[in-house]
Coordinates of C-alpha atoms in Angstrom, one line a residue:
M1 CA 21.1 10.8 17.4
E2 CA 23.6 12.3 15.0
L3 CA 22.7 13.3 11.5
N4 CA 23.8 11.0 8.7
K5 CA 27.5 11.4 8.2
F6 CA 27.0 12.5 4.6
S7 CA 24.6 15.3 5.7
R8 CA 25.5 18.9 6.5
T9 CA 24.5 20.3 9.9
L10 CA 22.2 23.3 10.4
T11 CA 25.2 25.6 11.0
Q12 CA 27.5 24.2 8.4
E13 CA 28.0 26.5 5.4
V14 CA 28.4 25.0 1.9
T15 CA 32.1 24.9 1.3
N16 CA 32.5 23.0 -2.0
P17 CA 33.4 25.8 -4.5
A18 CA 31.7 24.0 -7.4
A19 CA 28.6 23.4 -5.3
K20 CA 28.5 27.1 -4.2
A21 CA 28.9 28.2 -7.8
M22 CA 26.0 26.0 -8.9
L23 CA 23.8 27.0 -6.0
Y24 CA 24.4 30.7 -6.8
G25 CA 23.6 29.7 -10.4
I26 CA 20.1 28.5 -9.4
G27 CA 19.4 31.8 -7.6
L28 CA 20.5 31.2 -4.0
T29 CA 22.1 34.1 -2.0
T30 CA 25.1 34.2 0.3
E31 CA 22.7 34.1 3.2
D32 CA 21.1 30.9 1.8
M33 CA 24.4 29.1 1.9
Q34 CA 24.2 28.9 5.7
K35 CA 20.6 27.6 5.7
A36 CA 19.4 24.0 6.0
Q37 CA 18.6 22.5 2.6
I38 CA 15.5 20.4 2.4
G39 CA 14.9 18.0 -0.5
I40 CA 11.2 17.9 -1.6
A41 CA 10.6 14.7 -3.5
S42 CA 7.5 15.0 -5.6
T43 CA 5.9 11.9 -7.2
G44 CA 3.7 14.1 -9.3
Y45 CA 2.9 13.5 -13.0
E46 CA 0.1 14.3 -15.3
G47 CA -0.9 10.9 -16.4
N48 CA -2.7 9.7 -13.3
T49 CA -5.5 11.2 -11.1
C50 CA -3.7 10.0 -7.9
N51 CA -0.6 12.1 -8.8
M52 CA -1.7 14.8 -11.1
H53 CA -1.9 17.5 -8.4
L54 CA 1.2 16.6 -6.4
N55 CA 3.6 18.9 -8.2
G56 CA 1.3 21.8 -7.2
L57 CA 1.3 20.6 -3.6
S58 CA 5.1 20.5 -3.6
V59 CA 5.1 24.2 -4.4
H60 CA 3.1 24.9 -1.3
V61 CA 5.5 22.7 0.7
K62 CA 8.5 24.6 -0.7
K63 CA 6.8 27.9 0.3
G64 CA 6.3 26.7 3.9
V65 CA 9.9 25.5 4.0
Q66 CA 11.2 28.9 2.7
E67 CA 9.1 30.9 5.1
N68 CA 10.7 29.0 8.0
G69 CA 14.2 30.0 7.1
M70 CA 15.3 27.0 5.1
V71 CA 16.0 26.3 1.4
G72 CA 13.5 24.0 -0.2
L73 CA 14.6 22.2 -3.4
I74 CA 12.1 20.2 -5.4
F75 CA 13.1 17.1 -7.3
H76 CA 11.0 14.4 -8.8
T77 CA 10.8 10.6 -8.8
I78 CA 8.7 8.2 -10.8
G79 CA 5.2 6.9 -10.3
V80 CA 3.2 4.1 -11.8
S81 CA -0.6 4.0 -11.7
D82 CA -1.9 0.7 -10.3
G83 CA -5.4 1.5 -11.4
M84 CA -4.3 2.1 -15.0
T85 CA -2.0 -0.9 -15.2
N86 CA -4.3 -3.5 -13.6
G87 CA -5.3 -6.2 -16.0
N88 CA -2.5 -5.5 -18.6
N89 CA 1.2 -6.1 -18.9
G90 CA 2.0 -2.7 -17.4
M91 CA 1.2 -4.1 -14.0
S92 CA 4.5 -6.0 -14.0
Y93 CA 6.2 -2.6 -13.6
S94 CA 4.1 -1.5 -10.6
L95 CA 5.7 -3.2 -7.6
P96 CA 9.3 -2.7 -9.0
S97 CA 8.5 1.0 -9.1
R98 CA 8.3 1.0 -5.3
D99 CA 12.0 0.1 -5.0
L100 CA 12.9 2.4 -7.9
I101 CA 11.2 5.2 -5.9
A102 CA 13.1 4.3 -2.8
D103 CA 16.4 4.1 -4.6
S104 CA 15.9 7.4 -6.5
I105 CA 15.0 9.4 -3.3
E106 CA 17.9 7.9 -1.4
D107 CA 20.2 8.6 -4.3
V108 CA 19.3 12.3 -4.7
V109 CA 19.2 13.1 -1.0
G110 CA 22.4 11.2 -0.3
A111 CA 24.2 12.8 -3.3
Q112 CA 23.1 16.3 -2.6
W113 CA 23.6 16.0 1.2
Y114 CA 20.2 17.5 2.0
D115 CA 19.7 18.1 5.7
G116 CA 16.1 16.8 5.5
V117 CA 13.6 15.4 3.1
I118 CA 9.9 15.7 2.5
A119 CA 8.2 13.3 0.2
V120 CA 4.9 14.3 -1.5
V121 CA 3.1 11.1 -2.4
G122 CA -0.2 10.0 -3.7
C123 CA -0.4 6.4 -5.2
D124 CA 0.1 2.9 -3.9
K125 CA 3.8 2.5 -4.4
N126 CA 4.8 6.1 -3.8
M127 CA 4.2 5.8 -0.1
P128 CA 6.1 2.6 0.8
G129 CA 8.9 3.6 -1.6
A130 CA 9.3 7.0 0.1
M131 CA 9.1 5.4 3.5
M132 CA 11.9 3.0 2.6
A133 CA 14.0 5.8 1.4
L134 CA 13.5 7.9 4.6
A135 CA 14.3 4.8 6.7
R136 CA 17.6 4.2 4.8
L137 CA 18.6 7.9 4.9
N138 CA 17.8 8.3 8.5
R139 CA 17.7 12.1 8.7
P140 CA 14.8 14.4 9.6
G141 CA 12.0 13.6 7.2
M142 CA 8.3 13.3 6.7
L143 CA 5.6 12.6 4.1
V144 CA 2.7 14.5 2.7
Y145 CA -0.2 12.5 1.3
G146 CA -1.9 13.9 -1.7
G147 CA -5.3 12.9 -0.4
T148 CA -8.2 10.7 -1.4
I149 CA -10.5 11.3 -4.4
K150 CA -14.1 12.4 -4.3
T151 CA -16.6 9.7 -5.3
G152 CA -18.1 9.7 -8.7
E153 CA -21.8 9.4 -9.4
Y154 CA -24.0 7.9 -12.1
K155 CA -27.7 7.6 -12.0
G156 CA -27.7 8.3 -8.3
K157 CA -25.1 5.7 -7.4
K158 CA -21.7 6.5 -5.9
L159 CA -18.8 5.2 -7.9
D160 CA -15.1 4.7 -7.6
I161 CA -12.3 2.8 -9.5
V162 CA -13.6 -0.6 -8.5
S163 CA -17.0 0.3 -10.0
A164 CA -15.3 0.4 -13.4
F165 CA -13.9 -3.1 -13.1
E166 CA -17.1 -4.5 -11.6
A167 CA -19.0 -3.0 -14.6
L168 CA -16.9 -5.1 -16.8
G169 CA -18.0 -8.3 -15.0
Q170 CA -21.6 -7.1 -15.4
K171 CA -21.0 -6.7 -19.1
F172 CA -19.7 -10.3 -19.3
A173 CA -22.8 -11.4 -17.4
G174 CA -25.1 -9.4 -19.6
T175 CA -26.6 -7.5 -16.7
I176 CA -25.6 -4.0 -17.8
T177 CA -26.4 -2.1 -21.0
D178 CA -23.7 -0.6 -23.2
E179 CA -25.0 2.9 -22.3
D180 CA -24.8 2.3 -18.6
Y181 CA -21.4 0.6 -18.9
E182 CA -20.0 3.7 -20.6
G183 CA -21.8 5.9 -18.1
V184 CA -20.0 4.1 -15.2
I185 CA -16.6 4.3 -16.9
K186 CA -17.0 8.1 -17.7
N187 CA -18.1 9.0 -14.2
A188 CA -16.2 6.7 -11.8
I189 CA -13.2 9.0 -11.5
P190 CA -14.2 12.7 -11.1
G191 CA -10.7 14.3 -10.6
A192 CA -7.6 14.5 -8.5
G193 CA -6.9 12.1 -5.6
A194 CA -6.2 8.5 -4.8
C195 CA -8.7 5.7 -5.1
G196 CA -11.5 6.5 -2.7
G197 CA -12.0 3.4 -0.5
M198 CA -9.7 1.8 2.1
Y199 CA -7.7 0.6 -0.9
T200 CA -3.9 0.5 -0.9
A201 CA -3.2 4.2 -1.1
N202 CA -5.6 5.2 1.7
T203 CA -4.3 2.1 3.7
M204 CA -0.7 3.3 3.5
A205 CA -1.7 6.9 4.1
S206 CA -3.6 6.0 7.3
S207 CA -0.9 3.7 8.6
M208 CA 1.9 6.1 8.0
E209 CA 0.0 8.7 9.9
A210 CA -0.4 6.2 12.7
M211 CA 3.4 5.6 12.5
G212 CA 3.9 9.3 13.0
L213 CA 5.5 10.1 9.7
T214 CA 2.9 12.7 8.6
L215 CA 1.2 15.6 10.2
P216 CA -2.1 14.7 11.9
N217 CA -5.0 14.5 9.4
S218 CA -2.8 14.1 6.4
S219 CA -4.6 10.8 5.4
T220 CA -8.1 12.3 6.0
Y221 CA -8.1 15.5 4.0
P222 CA -9.4 14.8 0.5
A223 CA -7.1 16.0 -2.4
T224 CA -9.2 19.0 -3.2
H225 CA -9.9 20.0 0.5
E226 CA -8.6 23.4 1.7
G227 CA -7.0 21.5 4.6
K228 CA -4.5 19.9 2.2
K229 CA -3.0 23.2 1.2
A230 CA -2.8 24.3 4.8
E231 CA -1.0 21.0 5.7
C232 CA 1.6 21.6 3.0
L233 CA 2.3 25.1 4.3
A234 CA 2.6 23.9 7.8
I235 CA 5.2 21.3 6.9
G236 CA 8.0 23.9 7.0
A237 CA 7.6 24.7 10.7
A238 CA 7.4 21.0 11.5
M239 CA 10.6 20.3 9.5
K240 CA 12.4 23.1 11.3
N241 CA 11.4 21.6 14.6
L242 CA 12.7 18.2 13.6
L243 CA 16.0 19.7 12.6
E244 CA 16.4 21.7 15.8
K245 CA 15.6 18.7 17.9
N246 CA 17.6 16.4 15.6
I247 CA 14.7 13.9 15.4
C248 CA 15.5 11.5 12.6
T249 CA 13.2 9.0 10.9
R250 CA 14.5 6.0 12.8
D251 CA 13.7 7.8 16.0
I252 CA 10.1 7.6 14.8
M253 CA 10.1 4.3 12.9
T254 CA 10.5 2.1 16.0
R255 CA 9.2 -1.4 16.5
K256 CA 6.2 0.1 18.5
A257 CA 5.5 2.4 15.5
F258 CA 5.3 -0.5 13.1
E259 CA 2.8 -2.2 15.5
N260 CA 0.8 1.1 15.6
A261 CA 0.8 1.2 11.7
M262 CA -0.5 -2.4 11.3
T263 CA -3.0 -1.9 14.1
V264 CA -4.6 0.9 12.2
V265 CA -4.5 -1.3 9.0
M266 CA -6.4 -4.1 10.8
A267 CA -8.9 -1.8 12.5
M268 CA -9.7 0.0 9.3
G269 CA -9.9 -3.0 6.9
G270 CA -6.8 -2.1 4.9
S271 CA -5.2 -3.7 1.9
T272 CA -3.2 -6.9 1.8
N273 CA -0.5 -4.9 0.2
A274 CA 0.3 -3.3 3.6
V275 CA 1.7 -6.7 4.7
L276 CA 4.1 -6.7 1.7
H277 CA 5.1 -3.1 2.2
Y278 CA 5.6 -3.1 5.9
L279 CA 7.9 -6.1 5.7
A280 CA 10.0 -4.2 3.3
I281 CA 9.9 -0.9 5.2
A282 CA 10.9 -2.6 8.4
R283 CA 13.9 -4.1 6.7
A284 CA 14.9 -0.6 5.5
A285 CA 14.5 0.7 9.0
G286 CA 16.5 -2.1 10.6
I287 CA 13.5 -3.4 12.5
E288 CA 12.7 -7.1 13.0
F289 CA 9.1 -7.5 11.8
T290 CA 7.7 -10.7 10.3
L291 CA 4.6 -12.3 9.1
T292 CA 4.3 -13.8 12.6
D293 CA 4.3 -10.4 14.1
I294 CA 1.5 -9.3 11.7
Q295 CA -0.6 -12.3 12.5
D296 CA -0.2 -11.5 16.2
I297 CA -1.6 -8.0 15.6
S298 CA -4.4 -9.4 13.6
D299 CA -5.3 -11.8 16.5
R300 CA -5.7 -8.9 18.9
V301 CA -7.2 -6.1 16.7
P302 CA -10.8 -6.4 15.6
L303 CA -12.1 -5.0 12.2
I304 CA -14.2 -2.0 13.2
S305 CA -14.4 0.1 10.0
D306 CA -17.3 -0.2 7.5
L307 CA -15.2 1.1 4.5
K308 CA -15.0 0.1 0.9
P309 CA -14.3 -2.3 -0.7
S310 CA -16.2 -4.7 1.6
G311 CA -18.1 -2.0 3.4
K312 CA -20.4 0.9 2.6
Y313 CA -18.4 4.1 3.1
Y314 CA -15.5 6.0 1.4
M315 CA -12.5 7.7 2.8
E316 CA -14.0 11.1 2.1
D317 CA -16.7 10.2 4.6
M318 CA -14.2 9.9 7.4
L319 CA -13.6 13.7 7.5
A320 CA -17.0 14.3 9.0
I321 CA -16.4 12.0 12.0
G322 CA -12.9 13.2 12.9
G323 CA -10.8 11.2 10.5
V324 CA -8.0 8.8 11.2
Q325 CA -7.1 10.8 14.3
A326 CA -10.4 10.0 15.9
V327 CA -9.9 6.3 15.2
M328 CA -6.4 6.4 16.6
K329 CA -7.7 8.1 19.8
Y330 CA -10.3 5.4 20.2
L331 CA -7.6 2.7 19.7
L332 CA -5.3 4.4 22.2
Q333 CA -8.1 4.7 24.8
E334 CA -8.7 1.0 24.4
G335 CA -5.1 0.1 24.9
L336 CA -4.4 -1.0 21.3
L337 CA -1.9 1.8 20.3
H338 CA 1.4 2.7 21.8
G339 CA 1.0 6.3 22.9
D340 CA 4.6 7.0 23.7
C341 CA 5.9 6.8 20.1
M342 CA 7.5 10.0 18.7
T343 CA 6.0 11.7 15.6
V344 CA 7.1 14.4 13.1
T345 CA 5.3 17.0 15.2
G346 CA 8.0 16.5 17.8
K347 CA 5.3 15.2 20.2
T348 CA 4.2 11.7 20.9
I349 CA 1.1 10.0 19.6
A350 CA -0.6 10.5 22.9
E351 CA 0.2 14.1 23.0
N352 CA -1.0 14.7 19.4
L353 CA -4.3 12.9 20.3
A354 CA -4.9 14.7 23.6
E355 CA -7.2 17.3 22.3
I356 CA -8.9 15.2 19.5
P357 CA -12.6 14.7 20.2
S358 CA -13.6 11.1 20.9
L359 CA -15.7 9.1 18.4
D360 CA -19.4 9.5 18.8
F361 CA -20.9 6.0 18.2
D362 CA -24.4 7.3 18.4
N363 CA -24.1 9.7 15.5
Q364 CA -21.9 7.9 13.0
K365 CA -22.0 4.4 11.5
I366 CA -18.6 4.1 9.8
I367 CA -16.6 3.0 12.9
Y368 CA -18.0 0.3 15.1
P369 CA -17.2 0.0 18.9
L370 CA -14.9 -2.9 20.0
S371 CA -17.9 -4.3 21.8
N372 CA -19.6 -4.9 18.5
P373 CA -17.0 -5.2 15.8
L374 CA -17.5 -6.2 12.2
K375 CA -15.1 -9.0 12.9
A376 CA -13.6 -10.0 16.2
S377 CA -10.1 -10.3 14.9
G378 CA -8.2 -8.8 11.9
H379 CA -9.4 -9.3 8.4
L380 CA -5.8 -10.0 7.2
Q381 CA -4.8 -13.6 8.1
I382 CA -1.5 -15.3 7.4
L383 CA -2.1 -18.9 6.1
Y384 CA 0.3 -21.8 5.9
G385 CA 0.1 -25.3 4.5
N386 CA 1.4 -27.4 1.6
L387 CA 0.3 -24.6 -0.8
A388 CA 2.1 -21.9 1.2
T389 CA 5.0 -23.2 3.2
E390 CA 6.4 -19.7 3.6
G391 CA 3.0 -18.1 4.1
A392 CA 0.2 -16.5 2.2
V393 CA -2.1 -13.5 3.0
A394 CA -5.9 -13.9 3.1
K395 CA -8.3 -11.0 3.2
I396 CA -11.3 -12.2 5.0
T397 CA -13.7 -9.7 6.5
G398 CA -16.1 -12.4 7.7
K399 CA -18.8 -11.5 5.2
E400 CA -17.4 -14.2 2.9
G401 CA -17.4 -16.8 5.7
L402 CA -14.2 -18.1 7.3
K403 CA -13.7 -21.4 5.5
F404 CA -14.0 -22.4 1.8
E405 CA -13.4 -25.8 0.3
G406 CA -13.7 -26.4 -3.4
T407 CA -12.2 -27.8 -6.5
A408 CA -9.3 -26.1 -8.3
K409 CA -9.8 -24.3 -11.6
V410 CA -6.2 -23.6 -12.7
C411 CA -5.3 -20.4 -14.6
E412 CA -1.7 -20.2 -15.8
C413 CA -2.0 -16.4 -15.8
E414 CA -4.4 -13.6 -14.9
E415 CA -5.8 -13.3 -18.5
E416 CA -7.1 -16.9 -18.4
V417 CA -9.6 -15.9 -15.7
I418 CA -11.3 -13.5 -17.9
E419 CA -11.2 -16.0 -20.8
F420 CA -12.8 -18.7 -18.7
L421 CA -15.3 -16.3 -17.3
Q422 CA -16.4 -15.2 -20.7
K423 CA -16.8 -18.9 -21.7
G424 CA -18.8 -19.7 -18.6
E425 CA -16.2 -22.2 -17.4
I426 CA -16.0 -20.7 -13.9
K427 CA -18.7 -22.3 -11.7
P428 CA -19.8 -22.0 -8.1
G429 CA -17.8 -24.1 -5.7
M430 CA -14.5 -23.5 -7.5
V431 CA -11.2 -22.3 -6.1
I432 CA -9.6 -20.2 -8.9
V433 CA -5.9 -20.8 -8.9
I434 CA -3.9 -18.0 -10.6
R435 CA -0.2 -18.9 -10.8
N436 CA 2.9 -17.6 -12.5
E437 CA 2.1 -14.1 -11.2
G438 CA 4.6 -13.9 -8.4
P439 CA 7.5 -11.5 -7.9
K440 CA 9.7 -13.4 -10.4
G441 CA 7.0 -15.2 -12.4
G442 CA 4.7 -12.2 -13.1
P443 CA 7.2 -10.7 -13.1
G444 CA 6.5 -7.9 -10.6
M445 CA 3.7 -9.7 -8.7
P446 CA 0.8 -8.2 -10.6
E447 CA -2.5 -7.3 -8.8
M448 CA -5.6 -9.4 -9.6
L449 CA -8.1 -6.5 -9.4
K450 CA -9.5 -7.1 -12.9
P451 CA -10.4 -10.8 -12.4
T452 CA -11.7 -10.3 -8.8
S453 CA -13.8 -7.4 -9.8
A454 CA -15.1 -9.2 -12.9
I455 CA -16.0 -12.2 -10.7
M456 CA -17.9 -9.9 -8.4
G457 CA -19.7 -8.2 -11.4
A458 CA -20.6 -11.6 -12.8
G459 CA -22.4 -12.5 -9.5
L460 CA -20.0 -15.2 -8.5
G461 CA -18.3 -13.3 -5.6
N462 CA -20.0 -15.3 -2.9
S463 CA -19.7 -18.7 -4.5
V464 CA -16.0 -19.0 -5.6
A465 CA -12.6 -18.4 -3.9
M466 CA -9.3 -17.3 -5.5
I467 CA -5.7 -18.0 -4.6
T468 CA -2.6 -16.6 -6.3
D469 CA 1.1 -16.1 -6.0
G470 CA 0.4 -12.6 -7.3
R471 CA -1.1 -9.7 -5.3
F472 CA -4.5 -8.3 -4.8
S473 CA -5.5 -4.7 -5.1
G474 CA -6.7 -2.9 -2.0
G475 CA -10.0 -2.7 -4.0
T476 CA -10.4 -6.4 -4.0
H477 CA -13.0 -8.1 -1.9
G478 CA -14.4 -11.7 -1.8
F479 CA -12.8 -14.9 -0.5
V480 CA -9.2 -14.3 -1.7
V481 CA -5.7 -15.4 -0.8
G482 CA -2.6 -13.8 -2.3
H483 CA 1.2 -13.7 -1.8
V484 CA 1.3 -17.5 -1.9
S485 CA 4.9 -18.3 -1.2
P486 CA 7.0 -19.9 -2.5
E487 CA 5.6 -18.7 -5.9
A488 CA 5.2 -21.1 -8.8
Q489 CA 8.3 -19.8 -10.6
S490 CA 10.4 -20.6 -7.6
G491 CA 9.1 -24.2 -7.3
G492 CA 6.2 -23.6 -5.0
N493 CA 3.5 -26.2 -4.8
I494 CA 0.9 -23.8 -6.3
G495 CA 2.7 -24.6 -9.6
L496 CA 1.7 -28.3 -9.2
V497 CA -2.0 -28.0 -8.7
K498 CA -4.3 -29.5 -11.3
D499 CA -7.9 -28.9 -12.2
G500 CA -10.2 -30.7 -9.9
D501 CA -7.8 -30.9 -6.9
L502 CA -9.6 -30.3 -3.6
I503 CA -8.4 -27.1 -1.9
T504 CA -9.2 -26.0 1.7
I505 CA -8.9 -22.3 2.7
D506 CA -9.4 -22.1 6.5
A507 CA -9.1 -18.6 7.9
E508 CA -9.9 -19.8 11.4
N509 CA -7.1 -22.3 11.7
N510 CA -4.9 -20.4 9.2
I511 CA -4.5 -23.2 6.7
L512 CA -4.1 -23.3 2.9
Q513 CA -4.0 -26.9 1.8
V514 CA -4.3 -28.9 -1.4
H515 CA -5.5 -32.4 -0.7
V516 CA -2.9 -34.2 -2.7
S517 CA -0.4 -36.6 -1.1
D518 CA 3.3 -35.7 -0.8
D519 CA 4.1 -38.6 -3.1
E520 CA 1.8 -37.4 -5.8
L521 CA 3.2 -33.8 -5.5
A522 CA 6.7 -35.3 -5.8
E523 CA 5.7 -37.1 -9.0
R524 CA 4.2 -34.0 -10.5
R525 CA 7.3 -32.1 -9.6
K526 CA 9.4 -34.4 -11.9
L527 CA 7.4 -33.0 -14.9
W528 CA 7.4 -29.4 -13.8
K529 CA 9.6 -26.7 -15.4
P530 CA 9.8 -23.0 -14.6
I531 CA 8.6 -20.7 -17.2
E532 CA 11.3 -19.1 -19.3
S533 CA 11.1 -15.3 -18.9
P534 CA 11.0 -13.2 -22.0
F535 CA 12.7 -10.4 -20.2
K536 CA 16.4 -10.6 -21.0
Q537 CA 17.4 -7.0 -20.1
G538 CA 16.1 -3.9 -18.5
V539 CA 14.4 -3.2 -15.2
L540 CA 12.3 -6.3 -15.1
R541 CA 15.3 -8.5 -15.8
K542 CA 17.1 -6.9 -12.9
Y543 CA 14.0 -7.3 -10.7
I544 CA 13.7 -11.0 -11.5
K545 CA 17.3 -11.5 -10.6
N546 CA 17.2 -9.6 -7.3
V547 CA 13.7 -9.7 -5.8
S548 CA 13.1 -11.8 -2.7
S549 CA 10.0 -13.9 -1.8
A550 CA 6.8 -12.1 -1.0
S551 CA 7.2 -13.6 2.5
L552 CA 10.2 -11.2 3.0
G553 CA 8.5 -8.2 1.4
C554 CA 9.8 -8.5 -2.2
V555 CA 12.8 -6.5 -1.3
T556 CA 15.6 -6.1 -3.9
D557 CA 18.6 -5.4 -1.7
L558 CA 19.1 -8.5 0.3

């Protein structure tokens, strides 16, 4: 495959006199002018534990690049913390940041004609945004994951980000003291790293390793582990090899690679957000990959990982059992992975895994054998019905049951859930319907981590269900269905549901149905009006005008 036509080749000297002058101005030498230039995109910033250390990791990446005879040039792109924006208006900016990240990396690398690109990423939208950019640019590239966080601890109990939200629900229910509530909040997040369970960040990190876009073990080394620095230094040699062999990102991001990525998501109990992101990443890579394809993978891949949020263990626990590489080797041995896919090591998946020790099922309890899975099929199920004619995504691990039928409790926005919960108006047997939180209606398709965690903390997690045209955090667990499409703002039937309507969620037959006749829905539609958005300019206005349905990945460049 030829390099992108806007990119220089390894042997092509910089010839633009203004460019040469500016490069001399930043300290490059005459010899440097003949070297490959590698853009190093850092998503680091000080305001978020997921990203606070990434600028430091980028320096190690640059050192490794320089030591291998190339020029490393660090630039920066934005980041938005999902953990910090959950439950407030800032969450509307989270999903749009994915596309801004993709656009900004593409813009810089394309404009500066870098020969290769390395993205250093650490939070939920950093990874898919960077993957979309690499797919569009289609030149030698790879990613470095900043790593998972260590667990917090309070009074002998392990904590993470979800513990803080669940403590809020306990506070509403009166089952936690003010002192213990503050104790949980102050100790849940001990330092650098992404949220510690199989939440969205670790889901995307594990799956992009399975796709072959990172060095082996990138998703397993915690943020503060010595292996993370060593990985960053090793990136330079890997990038040089990609350039010499002219292995570009679309050589790696094949249809089989997407299947490998989603196979690991299913096996490890990953976030619903992976569905949204891989639809968008596939489009950027020119790969046909749909909700139907994802359901097919879910049908054949069992859930075998006992990881948070529905399980017992944290991502940091994976290191002791061989990490994601060990899980991948097991899946390969069982015929569930494509071993012939190329990776950024210049070797195939099978070649990378050849020397990896096999999982020891006698001495670890995190990963279950396929003969005794936690769930015989994937936990992510694509549902259809009169509430989701374009599809919806359910996260059902089996612990919640596989079918829920109850009466609707309609919430016109996320905030009403908390209000009704505080008033005691949410009762067992209800299906909580949160609408007007879709890509256009939210806007930005906010995550519902605060209400789901509050429901759990209030002790209602096993007795109510929730559906929404918004998203769910990777930290969400319980009987939940998100990404309901079409969304309410676009005229979807979720906007016509009334309190007391009977709703069926059936994850065995993949049905999401409100038991209201077509004639009645038609009558209700005559009285329905979309909400007028208060956003008349700026990034959210542009997002509302351009974003696609969640069923297409919420892309903005259709």
